[in-house]
Structure formats: structure tokens, C-alpha cells
């Protein structure tokens, strides 16, 4: 109850401030008014040179729940990027602050967090989400608040197809990932029959549909297309069918908590073929859950291996030292997403004469991002907010870690 | 074999060819379905016995107090966490190394049963006893409250202690036993079944043969008369919670062993299904709960494996619960007291 009334008050405040500044948004000098109650940065009271102020960048990812390993990697990567640029912004009179939110992989919580974020005038951008099913409803709120969102991990096609200007992602989409995964299975692994299992979520089923379409195009026989329930632990019902049909490959559209159990139980039932999944399997926790069964599991990911280059290796070392967290493949995407937003803030502030910009200005600046070289990926947003330079990569699990195989063509 | 048919082009032969292909395909479908049947039954039995033991907890409490202890599924979950923590900690200390897995499982079971039994008694004392005179809806709400409390408590402590709250239990048994060439039963699955049967037999003997068991049955029949017969009703109710909860906790340990991964929310789905099993068998009836549990597990497994092929893919394994629960609704429509329940007579 307490939380709800808090949100209620905040949204009332927001409504009032929007009403006050609705028309003044783009006129000169209107920038400050938009943040009706923005606090001036401490120690910046006398200066007439820069207006300054607090700039919060939020992250939204699952920090608790079964997806928290990746959610935390996104938050930590974004936080590391912000930490590194704090001084740079301080020199301009801005106080940077990370504002991490836990969406728990739950659409309801994602949306209520989003509501809270747009009602806080100091929040200038969101790095998130991890789950497409959470990102889509939350993006409705961001769009209302003109709050820019840059996703490090959402691959669901529908997200950017809805035409919201606030929505951006630096990773590839499922209609790139799915077909490339299917193509890899067909040409490199040489599979002829496939059984597709998905977790009935926007992400899992969406990816599976893409894979199915490509398989059908290439003449790979689909022996089954089944959904499983997230959170259940016994998948023997569907796996018994799989063992009968004995496909060359099981493709799983879903996340590692279910994927890990699936492959473990499939191997216990004597399944000998390949097991493949999308970027949802891209987590070190996959090994913990699946145990020895993880060996040989192939997955595509939209996140590449940053340690492939010397420079990247150095970055990874520094990252591990600074954050004291293991490096997940999404850490660097969290890092790059944050930098895309921070660059947008910087551009907008510059265009605004060094004063605190409006959210809309930041959104415009981020939306125009072109040829921005991040730590790992190069970012150019197209009209929809997709990154034109995004790639898909193939990985394979060994006993205790995932091994980078190469770029999927 | 198909080649001679294909080379000819007359329409009659072509249709014959198509028929042949269809029959051939159909045969293969049936054959493969019969081939996996033993495996499906084994999986269904494992799941079913798990439901059965948890269902006992629901049915015992209902039999005595006529309230539905919706926190029972979460007591099961707590048992799974206690067992897994015991194994994880002893693994970290190196105590599991070289220990006989049966001994390790036994110790884990005992610890989990003692702690969850105490938890059950505590819940009864705090959340149900003060409400005993209240309308029946009130303890039900209180039970749901306890259920959420336990989920979040476990989530909170595990997140604090391990920074993650889905745990992977160290596997004590990894082998599997082939049953001829038709099916394999994993050792851990067999252990689930054997221990569940032992627990059920022990409970039946306890209720039927001991003094306390007779007291329990007396209280179940009529609390006030039983108390006139110098039976300490409060003690009997405590005992019921102790036994029911420790059985639930033990099943949690078995669940963690069998499926490997646990999280604080496993109690919800499993608890709901075990409750259903208890209703199916006739709530308040021990034998009914056992059979209802096994039946539900088998139904779920069978429908999961065969619904897809039988309906030609229109309904896949994802609808297995719908199917299982439709059967339940049918049973309750035609035999509302459950398969083994007796029609409730007015207590005189």
C-alpha cells in the first residue's frame, strides 16, 4: 500500500509538472523548468557558468529471480560505464547517478518501475531490459515520459516494430538471430530433423517461430513444436515425445533456468543429438543448472565475446578488478548501452548551451546516434531504433565455460 | 518399397500409394507410442508419489481441523531448501566426500523433517490456533498469508546468504537402472518412490495401530467428545501438523534430489497439484490422498506424452494440466466426495 501511494503521489507531481511545462518544452530556457523540482548539484550554487544538476540514468533488469545473474551483469556493466565518466560530467557541472531498478523479469513490476522512473524528472535514460516480454509493456510508459531506452539484450522483433521513438537496442533482433541459428544448425552441424521447444514467452516463442520458418525454408523436418511452462521442474512429458522422434537437434527458445533443466533431463533420457538455443542460454549459470550435460550445448547470442581482442581482454580485466563481479557476455553490452545514453546526454547538453537538457532533447540526441564506437559494438540506430551494425555470434559450452565459436553468417 | 508405386502414374495407384504412406506413418506413430509407454509410466509414477506424500499433509490437516492448510506447499519448499543447504554446506566442508549416499540422504532427510516438523507446529500455534473459533474462511486466509510469508522469507535469506535464491542441489545418486530395453528408471527416481512408499506405510501403521493414532482419529471424528474422553486435543492437533509437515519437508528433499534445481516458488504449483490429488482421492482420507496423488501424476505424464500424437499436434504437451484437471472436474461432478471419500454425514 505504501509503495502504491508513493507512486500515486509521484505521478500526480508528474502530471502537474507536465501540465506546467507542456508547451515550454522546446522553447529556449525551458529546459530547467521541465525538471520542476530538480535539485541543484551540491557545491554548484554560486556558479553562473553552468546550470548543472543531478542526472540519473536508470537500469531495469532482473536483479532477483531466476534471471538475476544476467540482470546483475547488465546493471554492473552499465554502472561501471557511468562510474568511469563521472569526472567528465562533474567538470561540466552534472552529477551522474546510477538508478538501478529490479524488474524481476515480471512485466507488472517492469511497468510500475517505469511509471516511477518517468515521474522522476532527474531520470534521463534507461538501460534495459533483459526480457522482451517486460520491455514491450514498459516501453509504453517510457514513450509517455519521452524517456529514452537503450536495450542491451532484447531481441524480440515486436519491440522496435511498434514504432516507438524512445525504444532502441544495440543488439541484433530475433529475425536475424533465429534464421542465422537455423542456418548454422543446417550447414555446420548438418541436422536434418529438429524438435523445437519454447517457453511460451514473447522472447522464447518469437525466436522459435523464426527458427521454425528458416528450418522449413531449408527443408529441415520439424518433428515437433511444443511449449513448456516456466517455473516447472519436470519436463519428462515433453521429453518422452522427443526421445520417440529422436531428432538430430532440440532447439530451445527460452532462458537458461529452463534450458539447463531441459538438457539435463534430456540427456538422462538418453538423448544423443544436439541441443541448441538462443541468447537466453547465454549465462554462466547454465553450467550450474545443467551440470555435465551442458557440454556441447550450442547457442547463438547477440552479444559477442569481448575478450577476442587484446583491447577487449584488457577491458575485461579492468572490469573484473573494478566491479569484483564475473564477466558475463552482457556486461559489455550494459557498458555500451550506458555510454550511448551518456553520449546523448552530453550532446543534448552541448546543444542546450551547457545547461541541463530536457528528456526530449536527450531522446533526439540518442536517436541520432551514428557510428558510435562502443567497447564492443559499433552503434548506428536506424529509424526504428535498431542497431544497423548488430551481429549474431555462435558459442558452444565446454565443461566449465562457454567457448566463442565465431560470427554467424 | 515405395519406389514401384511412385514410378507409375495412374491416379488409382497414386491414391493407393498415399494410403500406404498414411498407414505406414500411422503404424509408426502407434508403435512408437507403445514403445515409450513404460517410460511415461515410470515418470508419471515418480511424479505421482511425490504428489501423494505432499497430499497426505493436506488431507491430514483437513481431516482433523477441516481447514485447508495452503501453506503446506511452502513447507514442502522449505524442506527442499533445508535439505539442499545441508548437502551444500556438508559438500563445502568436504563431508560428502566418500560418504555413503544413502547415509547422506538419510541424515539430510532427518534434519529436514525435524526442522519442517517444528515449522509446521509453529505455524499451527501462531497462525491457526488463535483462529480456531473463527469462521472457516479466516484460517484459510491466514494460511495463504503464511504461504507468501514463507516464500519471501526463504527468498530473502537465500539472497542474503548466497546472493541467489535458486539453488542447485548436489546430486547424491546419478546412475540409472535399465528395466529391460523398454525403459530406464533413474536411481533417484526409484529412491523417491521407495521412500514415499515407506513413509506412507509408516503413517498408515501409525494412524491405525498406535494410541496416538487412535487419538487422532477420535479428534477427527469429534473434537469435543474426544476432549471429554481425556484426549488432549491441542496435543493431537500439534502432532498432526508435526507429522504432516515433516512428511512434506522430506518430500521437498526428494524433489530437490530428483530435479536438481529449486526456487522459493516450487511450493505453489506442486502444492496446488497435491491439494488437487487430495480432493481427487477424497479429502480427509489417507488412502484416497495416496491414490489420488499417484493417479494425478500418471494422468499428467500420459496426457503430456500422448496428447500431441493423438490430436495430431493440435494440443501439445503444454496443455497437459488442462487435460488432467478436466478429468478432475469430471470426477468431482459425478462423485463429489472424491474417489475414496465417504459422503459426509451429519455429525451427531
mmCIF file of C-alpha atoms in Angstrom, chain A residues 131-362:
data_model
loop_
_atom_site.group_PDB
_atom_site.id
_atom_site.type_symbol
_atom_site.label_atom_id
_atom_site.label_comp_id
_atom_site.label_asym_id
_atom_site.label_seq_id
_atom_site.Cartn_x
_atom_site.Cartn_y
_atom_site.Cartn_z
ATOM 1 C CA UNK A 131 13.196 -9.815 -21.050
ATOM 2 C CA UNK A 132 11.382 -8.692 -24.184
ATOM 3 C CA UNK A 133 8.085 -9.523 -22.509
ATOM 4 C CA UNK A 134 8.893 -6.913 -19.876
ATOM 5 C CA UNK A 135 10.377 -4.366 -22.263
ATOM 6 C CA UNK A 136 7.317 -4.097 -24.517
ATOM 7 C CA UNK A 137 4.757 -3.014 -21.888
ATOM 8 C CA UNK A 138 7.324 -0.861 -20.087
ATOM 9 C CA UNK A 139 8.215 0.959 -23.301
ATOM 10 C CA UNK A 140 4.642 2.287 -23.431
ATOM 11 C CA UNK A 141 5.392 4.190 -20.234
ATOM 12 C CA UNK A 142 8.789 5.393 -21.455
ATOM 13 C CA UNK A 143 7.094 6.697 -24.555
ATOM 14 C CA UNK A 144 4.642 8.651 -22.424
ATOM 15 C CA UNK A 145 7.506 10.201 -20.492
ATOM 16 C CA UNK A 146 9.750 10.722 -23.555
ATOM 17 C CA UNK A 147 12.362 8.756 -21.658
ATOM 18 C CA UNK A 148 14.963 7.167 -23.896
ATOM 19 C CA UNK A 149 15.515 3.432 -23.529
ATOM 20 C CA UNK A 150 18.541 1.605 -24.871
ATOM 21 C CA UNK A 151 18.345 -2.136 -24.544
ATOM 22 C CA UNK A 152 21.459 -4.249 -24.278
ATOM 23 C CA UNK A 153 19.657 -7.554 -24.613
ATOM 24 C CA UNK A 154 16.113 -7.503 -26.000
ATOM 25 C CA UNK A 155 15.884 -9.440 -29.220
ATOM 26 C CA UNK A 156 12.105 -9.700 -29.672
ATOM 27 C CA UNK A 157 11.198 -8.389 -33.126
ATOM 28 C CA UNK A 158 7.994 -6.750 -31.972
ATOM 29 C CA UNK A 159 9.763 -4.356 -29.619
ATOM 30 C CA UNK A 160 11.035 -1.929 -32.248
ATOM 31 C CA UNK A 161 8.365 -2.765 -34.809
ATOM 32 C CA UNK A 162 5.799 -0.959 -32.693
ATOM 33 C CA UNK A 163 7.272 2.327 -33.852
ATOM 34 C CA UNK A 164 8.050 3.952 -30.539
ATOM 35 C CA UNK A 165 10.735 6.569 -30.881
ATOM 36 C CA UNK A 166 12.001 6.009 -27.351
ATOM 37 C CA UNK A 167 12.896 2.368 -27.972
ATOM 38 C CA UNK A 168 16.447 1.467 -29.033
ATOM 39 C CA UNK A 169 18.576 -1.615 -28.880
ATOM 40 C CA UNK A 170 22.203 -2.240 -29.632
ATOM 41 C CA UNK A 171 21.849 -5.988 -30.148
ATOM 42 C CA UNK A 172 20.507 -8.000 -33.070
ATOM 43 C CA UNK A 173 16.846 -8.994 -33.425
ATOM 44 C CA UNK A 174 15.344 -12.456 -33.425
ATOM 45 C CA UNK A 175 14.610 -12.244 -37.128
ATOM 46 C CA UNK A 176 18.370 -12.040 -37.558
ATOM 47 C CA UNK A 177 19.240 -14.420 -34.741
ATOM 48 C CA UNK A 178 16.693 -17.154 -35.458
ATOM 49 C CA UNK A 179 17.447 -17.658 -39.154
ATOM 50 C CA UNK A 180 21.181 -17.483 -38.545
ATOM 51 C CA UNK A 181 20.910 -20.077 -35.799
ATOM 52 C CA UNK A 182 18.843 -22.342 -38.048
ATOM 53 C CA UNK A 183 21.284 -21.874 -40.886
ATOM 54 C CA UNK A 184 24.199 -22.761 -38.662
ATOM 55 C CA UNK A 185 22.427 -25.904 -37.466
ATOM 56 C CA UNK A 186 21.689 -26.938 -41.035
ATOM 57 C CA UNK A 187 25.003 -26.183 -42.705
ATOM 58 C CA UNK A 188 27.621 -26.589 -39.997
ATOM 59 C CA UNK A 189 26.006 -29.177 -37.722
ATOM 60 C CA UNK A 190 24.309 -30.919 -40.617
ATOM 61 C CA UNK A 191 20.977 -31.597 -38.925
ATOM 62 C CA UNK A 192 18.053 -32.991 -40.914
ATOM 63 C CA UNK A 193 15.351 -33.202 -38.266
ATOM 64 C CA UNK A 194 14.572 -30.828 -35.430
ATOM 65 C CA UNK A 195 12.314 -30.632 -32.395
ATOM 66 C CA UNK A 196 11.510 -27.142 -31.223
ATOM 67 C CA UNK A 197 10.584 -26.347 -27.629
ATOM 68 C CA UNK A 198 9.767 -22.871 -26.373
ATOM 69 C CA UNK A 199 8.774 -21.320 -23.073
ATOM 70 C CA UNK A 200 5.617 -19.552 -24.300
ATOM 71 C CA UNK A 201 7.057 -16.091 -23.608
ATOM 72 C CA UNK A 202 7.316 -13.237 -26.097
ATOM 73 C CA UNK A 203 11.015 -13.928 -26.414
ATOM 74 C CA UNK A 204 11.047 -17.719 -26.443
ATOM 75 C CA UNK A 205 8.159 -18.298 -28.769
ATOM 76 C CA UNK A 206 9.178 -15.416 -31.034
ATOM 77 C CA UNK A 207 12.656 -16.812 -31.512
ATOM 78 C CA UNK A 208 11.333 -20.330 -32.010
ATOM 79 C CA UNK A 209 8.959 -19.121 -34.709
ATOM 80 C CA UNK A 210 11.859 -17.543 -36.564
ATOM 81 C CA UNK A 211 13.922 -20.711 -36.310
ATOM 82 C CA UNK A 212 10.995 -22.823 -37.462
ATOM 83 C CA UNK A 213 10.427 -20.634 -40.503
ATOM 84 C CA UNK A 214 14.043 -20.896 -41.582
ATOM 85 C CA UNK A 215 14.156 -24.657 -40.991
ATOM 86 C CA UNK A 216 11.056 -25.091 -43.137
ATOM 87 C CA UNK A 217 12.632 -22.995 -45.860
ATOM 88 C CA UNK A 218 15.801 -25.106 -45.797
ATOM 89 C CA UNK A 219 13.989 -28.428 -45.758
ATOM 90 C CA UNK A 220 14.849 -29.431 -42.212
ATOM 91 C CA UNK A 221 11.991 -31.566 -40.958
ATOM 92 C CA UNK A 222 10.213 -30.212 -37.877
ATOM 93 C CA UNK A 223 9.210 -33.147 -35.685
ATOM 94 C CA UNK A 224 7.503 -31.131 -33.014
ATOM 95 C CA UNK A 225 6.819 -27.639 -31.750
ATOM 96 C CA UNK A 226 5.882 -27.611 -28.067
ATOM 97 C CA UNK A 227 5.591 -25.124 -25.249
ATOM 98 C CA UNK A 228 6.681 -25.694 -21.662
ATOM 99 C CA UNK A 229 5.700 -23.826 -18.538
ATOM 100 C CA UNK A 230 8.278 -21.565 -16.954
ATOM 101 C CA UNK A 231 8.975 -22.474 -13.350
ATOM 102 C CA UNK A 232 8.138 -26.136 -13.607
ATOM 103 C CA UNK A 233 10.921 -28.570 -12.884
ATOM 104 C CA UNK A 234 9.711 -31.758 -14.502
ATOM 105 C CA UNK A 235 9.802 -31.754 -18.283
ATOM 106 C CA UNK A 236 9.677 -35.513 -18.763
ATOM 107 C CA UNK A 237 6.288 -35.289 -20.507
ATOM 108 C CA UNK A 238 7.595 -33.349 -23.482
ATOM 109 C CA UNK A 239 10.981 -35.076 -23.420
ATOM 110 C CA UNK A 240 9.392 -38.511 -23.732
ATOM 111 C CA UNK A 241 7.976 -37.354 -27.051
ATOM 112 C CA UNK A 242 11.370 -36.060 -28.071
ATOM 113 C CA UNK A 243 13.022 -39.406 -27.402
ATOM 114 C CA UNK A 244 10.463 -41.170 -29.560
ATOM 115 C CA UNK A 245 11.006 -38.915 -32.511
ATOM 116 C CA UNK A 246 14.746 -38.848 -31.945
ATOM 117 C CA UNK A 247 15.541 -35.570 -33.720
ATOM 118 C CA UNK A 248 19.046 -34.534 -34.733
ATOM 119 C CA UNK A 249 18.634 -31.378 -32.720
ATOM 120 C CA UNK A 250 16.462 -29.901 -29.994
ATOM 121 C CA UNK A 251 16.120 -26.188 -30.440
ATOM 122 C CA UNK A 252 15.015 -24.418 -27.279
ATOM 123 C CA UNK A 253 13.599 -20.904 -27.359
ATOM 124 C CA UNK A 254 13.795 -19.724 -23.791
ATOM 125 C CA UNK A 255 16.061 -18.874 -20.904
ATOM 126 C CA UNK A 256 18.765 -20.772 -19.064
ATOM 127 C CA UNK A 257 16.826 -21.786 -15.921
ATOM 128 C CA UNK A 258 14.532 -23.937 -18.055
ATOM 129 C CA UNK A 259 17.152 -24.657 -20.711
ATOM 130 C CA UNK A 260 19.541 -26.064 -18.119
ATOM 131 C CA UNK A 261 16.921 -28.425 -16.721
ATOM 132 C CA UNK A 262 15.765 -29.437 -20.194
ATOM 133 C CA UNK A 263 19.176 -30.519 -21.422
ATOM 134 C CA UNK A 264 19.923 -32.276 -18.143
ATOM 135 C CA UNK A 265 16.698 -34.273 -18.253
ATOM 136 C CA UNK A 266 17.042 -34.904 -21.998
ATOM 137 C CA UNK A 267 20.492 -36.418 -21.528
ATOM 138 C CA UNK A 268 19.215 -38.509 -18.618
ATOM 139 C CA UNK A 269 16.660 -39.900 -21.028
ATOM 140 C CA UNK A 270 19.400 -40.818 -23.436
ATOM 141 C CA UNK A 271 19.007 -38.054 -25.998
ATOM 142 C CA UNK A 272 22.193 -38.010 -28.076
ATOM 143 C CA UNK A 273 21.606 -35.205 -30.557
ATOM 144 C CA UNK A 274 22.493 -31.542 -30.485
ATOM 145 C CA UNK A 275 20.910 -29.082 -28.108
ATOM 146 C CA UNK A 276 20.751 -25.516 -29.285
ATOM 147 C CA UNK A 277 19.260 -22.306 -28.012
ATOM 148 C CA UNK A 278 19.369 -18.574 -28.430
ATOM 149 C CA UNK A 279 20.946 -15.861 -26.341
ATOM 150 C CA UNK A 280 18.663 -16.889 -23.470
ATOM 151 C CA UNK A 281 21.136 -19.663 -22.687
ATOM 152 C CA UNK A 282 23.971 -17.182 -22.551
ATOM 153 C CA UNK A 283 24.818 -17.335 -18.862
ATOM 154 C CA UNK A 284 27.406 -18.996 -16.686
ATOM 155 C CA UNK A 285 24.530 -20.253 -14.519
ATOM 156 C CA UNK A 286 23.632 -22.607 -17.347
ATOM 157 C CA UNK A 287 26.584 -24.742 -16.245
ATOM 158 C CA UNK A 288 25.486 -24.768 -12.610
ATOM 159 C CA UNK A 289 21.994 -25.922 -13.522
ATOM 160 C CA UNK A 290 22.765 -28.434 -16.238
ATOM 161 C CA UNK A 291 25.937 -29.851 -14.710
ATOM 162 C CA UNK A 292 27.859 -32.148 -17.033
ATOM 163 C CA UNK A 293 25.000 -32.188 -19.519
ATOM 164 C CA UNK A 294 25.954 -28.675 -20.575
ATOM 165 C CA UNK A 295 28.881 -29.938 -22.598
ATOM 166 C CA UNK A 296 28.316 -29.474 -26.290
ATOM 167 C CA UNK A 297 25.274 -27.224 -25.953
ATOM 168 C CA UNK A 298 25.368 -24.729 -28.798
ATOM 169 C CA UNK A 299 23.809 -21.311 -28.622
ATOM 170 C CA UNK A 300 23.642 -18.158 -30.640
ATOM 171 C CA UNK A 301 23.984 -14.891 -28.883
ATOM 172 C CA UNK A 302 23.574 -11.319 -29.894
ATOM 173 C CA UNK A 303 26.399 -10.480 -27.523
ATOM 174 C CA UNK A 304 29.924 -11.159 -28.702
ATOM 175 C CA UNK A 305 32.948 -12.208 -26.739
ATOM 176 C CA UNK A 306 34.763 -9.054 -25.756
ATOM 177 C CA UNK A 307 37.911 -10.968 -24.852
ATOM 178 C CA UNK A 308 38.546 -11.862 -28.503
ATOM 179 C CA UNK A 309 40.718 -8.796 -28.974
ATOM 180 C CA UNK A 310 43.684 -7.635 -26.946
ATOM 181 C CA UNK A 311 41.994 -4.378 -26.134
ATOM 182 C CA UNK A 312 38.874 -6.200 -25.066
ATOM 183 C CA UNK A 313 40.865 -8.517 -22.850
ATOM 184 C CA UNK A 314 42.369 -5.536 -21.102
ATOM 185 C CA UNK A 315 38.935 -4.058 -20.624
ATOM 186 C CA UNK A 316 37.649 -7.326 -19.190
ATOM 187 C CA UNK A 317 40.485 -7.430 -16.677
ATOM 188 C CA UNK A 318 39.820 -3.881 -15.576
ATOM 189 C CA UNK A 319 36.113 -4.596 -15.378
ATOM 190 C CA UNK A 320 36.624 -7.603 -13.146
ATOM 191 C CA UNK A 321 39.024 -5.691 -10.928
ATOM 192 C CA UNK A 322 36.776 -2.652 -10.600
ATOM 193 C CA UNK A 323 33.469 -4.399 -10.092
ATOM 194 C CA UNK A 324 34.535 -7.630 -8.434
ATOM 195 C CA UNK A 325 31.929 -9.478 -10.496
ATOM 196 C CA UNK A 326 32.321 -12.232 -13.083
ATOM 197 C CA UNK A 327 32.285 -11.111 -16.694
ATOM 198 C CA UNK A 328 29.134 -12.182 -18.497
ATOM 199 C CA UNK A 329 28.779 -11.564 -22.201
ATOM 200 C CA UNK A 330 26.078 -8.991 -21.484
ATOM 201 C CA UNK A 331 28.306 -6.963 -19.152
ATOM 202 C CA UNK A 332 29.908 -5.178 -22.073
ATOM 203 C CA UNK A 333 26.524 -4.553 -23.679
ATOM 204 C CA UNK A 334 25.330 -2.927 -20.475
ATOM 205 C CA UNK A 335 28.503 -0.856 -20.633
ATOM 206 C CA UNK A 336 27.971 0.167 -24.261
ATOM 207 C CA UNK A 337 24.281 0.940 -23.776
ATOM 208 C CA UNK A 338 25.106 3.246 -20.907
ATOM 209 C CA UNK A 339 27.713 5.050 -22.993
ATOM 210 C CA UNK A 340 25.250 5.535 -25.831
ATOM 211 C CA UNK A 341 22.873 7.249 -23.415
ATOM 212 C CA UNK A 342 25.588 9.300 -21.735
ATOM 213 C CA UNK A 343 26.785 10.478 -25.126
ATOM 214 C CA UNK A 344 23.257 11.512 -25.926
ATOM 215 C CA UNK A 345 23.039 13.455 -22.679
ATOM 216 C CA UNK A 346 26.327 15.151 -23.483
ATOM 217 C CA UNK A 347 25.239 16.087 -26.998
ATOM 218 C CA UNK A 348 21.937 17.396 -25.747
ATOM 219 C CA UNK A 349 23.608 19.427 -23.027
ATOM 220 C CA UNK A 350 26.039 20.869 -25.535
ATOM 221 C CA UNK A 351 23.210 21.826 -27.857
ATOM 222 C CA UNK A 352 21.475 23.352 -24.879
ATOM 223 C CA UNK A 353 24.384 25.640 -24.075
ATOM 224 C CA UNK A 354 25.800 23.530 -21.269
ATOM 225 C CA UNK A 355 22.564 23.567 -19.357
ATOM 226 C CA UNK A 356 20.607 20.554 -18.212
ATOM 227 C CA UNK A 357 18.719 19.342 -21.291
ATOM 228 C CA UNK A 358 15.167 18.064 -21.426
ATOM 229 C CA UNK A 359 14.436 14.412 -21.773
ATOM 230 C CA UNK A 360 13.147 15.009 -25.253
ATOM 231 C CA UNK A 361 16.427 16.572 -26.302
ATOM 232 C CA UNK A 362 18.325 13.605 -24.905
#
